[in-house]
């Protein structure tokens, strides 16, 4: 039977008692995806929001998304502390992780390798920092495979000895709320996932759409 990760998260949150909030190390891909997740989870956790995305290309895009996330954290009220942490830009790490998968369509094994790369670094830092949990904002996107994200998270939890927070943040209208919050804070919303491959796919689709309109 297919698991409901949102229900698992709801049950976990219900078990959080009074006192010091548990510490969550949260990998974030961008400000729009982080907005709802931070609004939601900061009610229950003290969060370090970790920007680690060596997949993003070009570097200008990487920097722009990082600054938007940092701005959001500075402007959006949170019930418990939210701290921003940015990793160095290391695109070579992404290229090594997806070597041999360059021609796989968007949403397949190349993307899964990219999830794992970013989540592994989050798990490692969560362990080293003594955090209670780690997670990623990636599941908020309707285009991302929440089942695979949680599967990878559980594997990394075993490997690094730090608990993975089950999640499917698009549920409970999470994605729609992220769109609303993006409007409220005037967030930059990119039109491709981030890597050079997704950008090329977006450009091909746009070109095909343009041609079809001309033919009409």
PDB file of C-alpha atoms in Angstrom:
ATOM      1  CA  UNK A   1       0.000   0.000   0.000  1.00  0.00           C
ATOM      2  CA  UNK A   2       1.277   3.461  -0.894  1.00  0.00           C
ATOM      3  CA  UNK A   3       2.454   5.414   2.133  1.00  0.00           C
ATOM      4  CA  UNK A   4       0.979   8.780   3.065  1.00  0.00           C
ATOM      5  CA  UNK A   5       4.041  10.742   4.150  1.00  0.00           C
ATOM      6  CA  UNK A   6       1.997  13.766   5.165  1.00  0.00           C
ATOM      7  CA  UNK A   7      -0.001  11.658   7.632  1.00  0.00           C
ATOM      8  CA  UNK A   8       3.252  10.262   9.009  1.00  0.00           C
ATOM      9  CA  UNK A   9       4.526  13.811   9.502  1.00  0.00           C
ATOM     10  CA  UNK A  10       1.254  14.856  11.166  1.00  0.00           C
ATOM     11  CA  UNK A  11       1.570  11.970  13.632  1.00  0.00           C
ATOM     12  CA  UNK A  12       5.191  12.827  14.356  1.00  0.00           C
ATOM     13  CA  UNK A  13       4.355  16.494  14.994  1.00  0.00           C
ATOM     14  CA  UNK A  14       1.568  15.491  17.385  1.00  0.00           C
ATOM     15  CA  UNK A  15       4.190  13.698  19.461  1.00  0.00           C
ATOM     16  CA  UNK A  16       6.362  16.786  19.930  1.00  0.00           C
ATOM     17  CA  UNK A  17       6.033  17.878  23.531  1.00  0.00           C
ATOM     18  CA  UNK A  18       6.499  21.142  25.380  1.00  0.00           C
ATOM     19  CA  UNK A  19       9.894  22.727  25.882  1.00  0.00           C
ATOM     20  CA  UNK A  20      12.822  23.237  23.555  1.00  0.00           C
ATOM     21  CA  UNK A  21      11.800  22.558  19.926  1.00  0.00           C
ATOM     22  CA  UNK A  22      13.661  19.759  18.122  1.00  0.00           C
ATOM     23  CA  UNK A  23      16.359  20.870  15.667  1.00  0.00           C
ATOM     24  CA  UNK A  24      15.787  20.309  11.949  1.00  0.00           C
ATOM     25  CA  UNK A  25      18.440  20.606   9.241  1.00  0.00           C
ATOM     26  CA  UNK A  26      16.421  21.421   6.123  1.00  0.00           C
ATOM     27  CA  UNK A  27      17.863  21.328   2.615  1.00  0.00           C
ATOM     28  CA  UNK A  28      16.223  24.032   0.474  1.00  0.00           C
ATOM     29  CA  UNK A  29      16.255  24.337  -3.295  1.00  0.00           C
ATOM     30  CA  UNK A  30      14.904  27.910  -3.525  1.00  0.00           C
ATOM     31  CA  UNK A  31      12.859  30.570  -1.753  1.00  0.00           C
ATOM     32  CA  UNK A  32       9.435  29.807  -3.320  1.00  0.00           C
ATOM     33  CA  UNK A  33       9.617  26.121  -2.363  1.00  0.00           C
ATOM     34  CA  UNK A  34      10.920  26.989   1.104  1.00  0.00           C
ATOM     35  CA  UNK A  35       8.243  29.576   1.897  1.00  0.00           C
ATOM     36  CA  UNK A  36       5.388  27.279   2.896  1.00  0.00           C
ATOM     37  CA  UNK A  37       7.706  24.649   4.371  1.00  0.00           C
ATOM     38  CA  UNK A  38       9.290  27.219   6.701  1.00  0.00           C
ATOM     39  CA  UNK A  39       5.922  28.726   7.627  1.00  0.00           C
ATOM     40  CA  UNK A  40       4.621  25.248   8.471  1.00  0.00           C
ATOM     41  CA  UNK A  41       7.596  23.567  10.146  1.00  0.00           C
ATOM     42  CA  UNK A  42       8.883  26.552  12.124  1.00  0.00           C
ATOM     43  CA  UNK A  43       5.832  26.123  14.353  1.00  0.00           C
ATOM     44  CA  UNK A  44       7.360  22.889  15.652  1.00  0.00           C
ATOM     45  CA  UNK A  45      11.109  22.923  14.924  1.00  0.00           C
ATOM     46  CA  UNK A  46      14.141  25.149  15.229  1.00  0.00           C
ATOM     47  CA  UNK A  47      15.402  25.126  11.628  1.00  0.00           C
ATOM     48  CA  UNK A  48      18.663  25.583   9.819  1.00  0.00           C
ATOM     49  CA  UNK A  49      17.721  26.217   6.196  1.00  0.00           C
ATOM     50  CA  UNK A  50      20.555  24.859   4.084  1.00  0.00           C
ATOM     51  CA  UNK A  51      21.099  26.106   0.531  1.00  0.00           C
ATOM     52  CA  UNK A  52      23.151  23.426  -1.247  1.00  0.00           C
ATOM     53  CA  UNK A  53      22.399  23.113  -4.957  1.00  0.00           C
ATOM     54  CA  UNK A  54      25.461  22.392  -7.117  1.00  0.00           C
ATOM     55  CA  UNK A  55      23.060  21.360  -9.880  1.00  0.00           C
ATOM     56  CA  UNK A  56      22.006  24.942 -10.566  1.00  0.00           C
ATOM     57  CA  UNK A  57      23.420  26.536 -13.697  1.00  0.00           C
ATOM     58  CA  UNK A  58      24.695  29.113 -14.458  1.00  0.00           C
ATOM     59  CA  UNK A  59      26.375  30.490 -11.319  1.00  0.00           C
ATOM     60  CA  UNK A  60      24.445  33.763 -11.657  1.00  0.00           C
ATOM     61  CA  UNK A  61      21.213  31.772 -11.267  1.00  0.00           C
ATOM     62  CA  UNK A  62      22.640  29.954  -8.255  1.00  0.00           C
ATOM     63  CA  UNK A  63      23.551  33.228  -6.535  1.00  0.00           C
ATOM     64  CA  UNK A  64      20.198  34.824  -7.334  1.00  0.00           C
ATOM     65  CA  UNK A  65      18.258  31.949  -5.774  1.00  0.00           C
ATOM     66  CA  UNK A  66      20.507  31.948  -2.710  1.00  0.00           C
ATOM     67  CA  UNK A  67      19.964  35.652  -2.089  1.00  0.00           C
ATOM     68  CA  UNK A  68      16.185  35.302  -2.487  1.00  0.00           C
ATOM     69  CA  UNK A  69      16.126  32.520   0.086  1.00  0.00           C
ATOM     70  CA  UNK A  70      18.248  34.529   2.497  1.00  0.00           C
ATOM     71  CA  UNK A  71      15.948  37.543   2.014  1.00  0.00           C
ATOM     72  CA  UNK A  72      12.836  35.467   2.638  1.00  0.00           C
ATOM     73  CA  UNK A  73      14.233  34.087   5.884  1.00  0.00           C
ATOM     74  CA  UNK A  74      15.051  37.613   7.004  1.00  0.00           C
ATOM     75  CA  UNK A  75      11.581  38.962   6.207  1.00  0.00           C
ATOM     76  CA  UNK A  76       9.144  36.147   6.972  1.00  0.00           C
ATOM     77  CA  UNK A  77       8.050  35.772  10.610  1.00  0.00           C
ATOM     78  CA  UNK A  78       8.657  32.357  12.169  1.00  0.00           C
ATOM     79  CA  UNK A  79       7.369  30.804  15.393  1.00  0.00           C
ATOM     80  CA  UNK A  80      10.791  29.277  16.171  1.00  0.00           C
ATOM     81  CA  UNK A  81      14.250  30.343  14.981  1.00  0.00           C
ATOM     82  CA  UNK A  82      15.195  29.855  11.307  1.00  0.00           C
ATOM     83  CA  UNK A  83      18.860  30.208  10.380  1.00  0.00           C
ATOM     84  CA  UNK A  84      20.258  30.423   6.836  1.00  0.00           C
ATOM     85  CA  UNK A  85      23.323  28.412   5.825  1.00  0.00           C
ATOM     86  CA  UNK A  86      24.840  28.448   2.342  1.00  0.00           C
ATOM     87  CA  UNK A  87      27.279  25.883   0.947  1.00  0.00           C
ATOM     88  CA  UNK A  88      30.000  26.727  -1.590  1.00  0.00           C
ATOM     89  CA  UNK A  89      29.037  26.544  -5.259  1.00  0.00           C
ATOM     90  CA  UNK A  90      30.524  23.262  -6.546  1.00  0.00           C
ATOM     91  CA  UNK A  91      28.950  22.395  -9.925  1.00  0.00           C
ATOM     92  CA  UNK A  92      31.546  19.696 -10.508  1.00  0.00           C
ATOM     93  CA  UNK A  93      29.912  17.649  -7.727  1.00  0.00           C
ATOM     94  CA  UNK A  94      26.655  17.582  -9.660  1.00  0.00           C
ATOM     95  CA  UNK A  95      28.308  16.671 -12.950  1.00  0.00           C
ATOM     96  CA  UNK A  96      30.111  13.754 -11.285  1.00  0.00           C
ATOM     97  CA  UNK A  97      26.890  12.565  -9.645  1.00  0.00           C
ATOM     98  CA  UNK A  98      24.965  12.437 -12.943  1.00  0.00           C
ATOM     99  CA  UNK A  99      27.747  11.185 -15.214  1.00  0.00           C
ATOM    100  CA  UNK A 100      26.261   8.708 -17.685  1.00  0.00           C
ATOM    101  CA  UNK A 101      22.722   9.960 -17.028  1.00  0.00           C
ATOM    102  CA  UNK A 102      22.912  13.123 -19.104  1.00  0.00           C
ATOM    103  CA  UNK A 103      20.374  11.922 -21.702  1.00  0.00           C
ATOM    104  CA  UNK A 104      17.799  10.609 -19.220  1.00  0.00           C
ATOM    105  CA  UNK A 105      14.556  12.628 -19.466  1.00  0.00           C
ATOM    106  CA  UNK A 106      13.627  15.057 -16.716  1.00  0.00           C
ATOM    107  CA  UNK A 107      12.053  13.310 -13.734  1.00  0.00           C
ATOM    108  CA  UNK A 108      14.055  10.082 -14.082  1.00  0.00           C
ATOM    109  CA  UNK A 109      17.252   8.597 -12.701  1.00  0.00           C
ATOM    110  CA  UNK A 110      19.319  11.743 -13.303  1.00  0.00           C
ATOM    111  CA  UNK A 111      16.968  13.696 -11.049  1.00  0.00           C
ATOM    112  CA  UNK A 112      17.082  10.933  -8.433  1.00  0.00           C
ATOM    113  CA  UNK A 113      20.889  11.123  -8.394  1.00  0.00           C
ATOM    114  CA  UNK A 114      20.564  14.889  -7.930  1.00  0.00           C
ATOM    115  CA  UNK A 115      18.139  14.440  -5.007  1.00  0.00           C
ATOM    116  CA  UNK A 116      20.574  12.027  -3.384  1.00  0.00           C
ATOM    117  CA  UNK A 117      23.571  14.320  -3.829  1.00  0.00           C
ATOM    118  CA  UNK A 118      21.892  17.235  -2.081  1.00  0.00           C
ATOM    119  CA  UNK A 119      20.173  15.184   0.594  1.00  0.00           C
ATOM    120  CA  UNK A 120      23.399  13.324   1.400  1.00  0.00           C
ATOM    121  CA  UNK A 121      25.159  16.588   2.207  1.00  0.00           C
ATOM    122  CA  UNK A 122      22.210  17.631   4.378  1.00  0.00           C
ATOM    123  CA  UNK A 123      22.286  14.293   6.241  1.00  0.00           C
ATOM    124  CA  UNK A 124      26.037  14.542   6.774  1.00  0.00           C
ATOM    125  CA  UNK A 125      25.820  18.071   8.164  1.00  0.00           C
ATOM    126  CA  UNK A 126      22.816  17.171  10.309  1.00  0.00           C
ATOM    127  CA  UNK A 127      24.778  14.316  11.861  1.00  0.00           C
ATOM    128  CA  UNK A 128      27.886  16.422  12.391  1.00  0.00           C
ATOM    129  CA  UNK A 129      25.840  19.251  13.910  1.00  0.00           C
ATOM    130  CA  UNK A 130      23.908  17.019  16.294  1.00  0.00           C
ATOM    131  CA  UNK A 131      20.508  17.771  14.748  1.00  0.00           C
ATOM    132  CA  UNK A 132      17.427  15.725  15.595  1.00  0.00           C
ATOM    133  CA  UNK A 133      16.127  15.496  12.016  1.00  0.00           C
ATOM    134  CA  UNK A 134      16.972  16.296   8.421  1.00  0.00           C
ATOM    135  CA  UNK A 135      14.730  16.787   5.374  1.00  0.00           C
ATOM    136  CA  UNK A 136      14.449  18.597   2.038  1.00  0.00           C
ATOM    137  CA  UNK A 137      11.887  21.004   0.586  1.00  0.00           C
ATOM    138  CA  UNK A 138      11.961  19.181  -2.766  1.00  0.00           C
ATOM    139  CA  UNK A 139       8.707  17.267  -2.217  1.00  0.00           C
ATOM    140  CA  UNK A 140       6.641  20.462  -2.395  1.00  0.00           C
ATOM    141  CA  UNK A 141       6.970  20.520  -6.182  1.00  0.00           C
ATOM    142  CA  UNK A 142       4.230  18.703  -8.143  1.00  0.00           C
ATOM    143  CA  UNK A 143       7.030  17.694 -10.543  1.00  0.00           C
ATOM    144  CA  UNK A 144       9.129  15.943  -7.877  1.00  0.00           C
ATOM    145  CA  UNK A 145       8.747  12.314  -6.829  1.00  0.00           C
ATOM    146  CA  UNK A 146       7.921  12.413  -3.108  1.00  0.00           C
ATOM    147  CA  UNK A 147       8.078   8.629  -2.762  1.00  0.00           C
ATOM    148  CA  UNK A 148      11.635   8.573  -4.130  1.00  0.00           C
ATOM    149  CA  UNK A 149      12.654  11.566  -1.987  1.00  0.00           C
ATOM    150  CA  UNK A 150      11.494   9.784   1.167  1.00  0.00           C
ATOM    151  CA  UNK A 151      13.066   6.500   0.105  1.00  0.00           C
ATOM    152  CA  UNK A 152      16.423   8.255  -0.332  1.00  0.00           C
ATOM    153  CA  UNK A 153      15.947  10.090   2.967  1.00  0.00           C
ATOM    154  CA  UNK A 154      15.389   6.844   4.845  1.00  0.00           C
ATOM    155  CA  UNK A 155      18.448   5.235   3.255  1.00  0.00           C
ATOM    156  CA  UNK A 156      20.589   8.215   4.242  1.00  0.00           C
ATOM    157  CA  UNK A 157      19.140   8.171   7.763  1.00  0.00           C
ATOM    158  CA  UNK A 158      20.437   4.612   8.145  1.00  0.00           C
ATOM    159  CA  UNK A 159      23.804   5.544   6.669  1.00  0.00           C
ATOM    160  CA  UNK A 160      24.399   8.679   8.753  1.00  0.00           C
ATOM    161  CA  UNK A 161      22.533   7.849  11.932  1.00  0.00           C
ATOM    162  CA  UNK A 162      20.265  10.905  11.890  1.00  0.00           C
ATOM    163  CA  UNK A 163      16.465  10.758  11.550  1.00  0.00           C
ATOM    164  CA  UNK A 164      14.783  11.710   8.271  1.00  0.00           C
ATOM    165  CA  UNK A 165      11.579  13.752   8.587  1.00  0.00           C
ATOM    166  CA  UNK A 166       8.890  12.099   6.413  1.00  0.00           C
ATOM    167  CA  UNK A 167       7.193  14.608   4.145  1.00  0.00           C
ATOM    168  CA  UNK A 168       5.126  15.367   1.100  1.00  0.00           C
ATOM    169  CA  UNK A 169       4.889  19.129   1.395  1.00  0.00           C
ATOM    170  CA  UNK A 170       2.641  19.575  -1.635  1.00  0.00           C
ATOM    171  CA  UNK A 171      -0.171  18.018   0.416  1.00  0.00           C
ATOM    172  CA  UNK A 172      -2.564  20.143   2.528  1.00  0.00           C
ATOM    173  CA  UNK A 173      -2.403  22.740  -0.298  1.00  0.00           C
ATOM    174  CA  UNK A 174       1.276  23.287   0.444  1.00  0.00           C
ATOM    175  CA  UNK A 175       2.209  24.036  -3.149  1.00  0.00           C
ATOM    176  CA  UNK A 176      -0.671  26.504  -3.545  1.00  0.00           C
ATOM    177  CA  UNK A 177       0.362  28.230  -0.308  1.00  0.00           C
ATOM    178  CA  UNK A 178       3.928  28.524  -1.608  1.00  0.00           C
ATOM    179  CA  UNK A 179       2.579  30.328  -4.682  1.00  0.00           C
ATOM    180  CA  UNK A 180       0.612  32.707  -2.442  1.00  0.00           C
ATOM    181  CA  UNK A 181       3.634  33.415  -0.265  1.00  0.00           C
ATOM    182  CA  UNK A 182       5.765  34.008  -3.344  1.00  0.00           C
ATOM    183  CA  UNK A 183       3.338  36.776  -4.330  1.00  0.00           C
ATOM    184  CA  UNK A 184       3.273  38.230  -0.804  1.00  0.00           C
ATOM    185  CA  UNK A 185       7.077  38.486  -0.629  1.00  0.00           C
ATOM    186  CA  UNK A 186       7.651  39.236  -4.316  1.00  0.00           C
ATOM    187  CA  UNK A 187       9.868  36.184  -4.723  1.00  0.00           C
ATOM    188  CA  UNK A 188      11.726  35.387  -7.903  1.00  0.00           C
ATOM    189  CA  UNK A 189      10.183  32.218  -9.360  1.00  0.00           C
ATOM    190  CA  UNK A 190      12.439  30.488 -11.865  1.00  0.00           C
ATOM    191  CA  UNK A 191      10.953  28.743 -14.925  1.00  0.00           C
ATOM    192  CA  UNK A 192      13.237  25.680 -14.875  1.00  0.00           C
ATOM    193  CA  UNK A 193      14.344  23.273 -12.167  1.00  0.00           C
ATOM    194  CA  UNK A 194      17.912  24.488 -12.066  1.00  0.00           C
ATOM    195  CA  UNK A 195      20.370  22.320 -13.980  1.00  0.00           C
ATOM    196  CA  UNK A 196      21.616  22.871 -17.525  1.00  0.00           C
ATOM    197  CA  UNK A 197      19.664  19.813 -18.684  1.00  0.00           C
ATOM    198  CA  UNK A 198      16.321  21.086 -17.346  1.00  0.00           C
ATOM    199  CA  UNK A 199      17.035  24.511 -18.796  1.00  0.00           C
ATOM    200  CA  UNK A 200      17.720  23.009 -22.240  1.00  0.00           C
ATOM    201  CA  UNK A 201      14.508  20.978 -22.014  1.00  0.00           C
ATOM    202  CA  UNK A 202      12.537  24.103 -21.105  1.00  0.00           C
ATOM    203  CA  UNK A 203      14.066  26.016 -24.030  1.00  0.00           C
ATOM    204  CA  UNK A 204      13.217  23.181 -26.457  1.00  0.00           C
ATOM    205  CA  UNK A 205       9.626  23.132 -25.215  1.00  0.00           C
ATOM    206  CA  UNK A 206       9.355  26.913 -25.555  1.00  0.00           C
ATOM    207  CA  UNK A 207      10.751  26.787 -29.091  1.00  0.00           C
ATOM    208  CA  UNK A 208       8.317  24.029 -30.076  1.00  0.00           C
ATOM    209  CA  UNK A 209       5.420  26.011 -28.594  1.00  0.00           C
ATOM    210  CA  UNK A 210       6.495  29.103 -30.540  1.00  0.00           C
ATOM    211  CA  UNK A 211       6.671  27.141 -33.814  1.00  0.00           C
ATOM    212  CA  UNK A 212       3.230  25.616 -33.305  1.00  0.00           C
ATOM    213  CA  UNK A 213       1.739  29.076 -32.726  1.00  0.00           C
ATOM    214  CA  UNK A 214       3.345  30.387 -35.909  1.00  0.00           C
ATOM    215  CA  UNK A 215       1.883  27.455 -37.859  1.00  0.00           C
ATOM    216  CA  UNK A 216      -1.573  28.237 -36.449  1.00  0.00           C
TER     217      UNK A 216
END
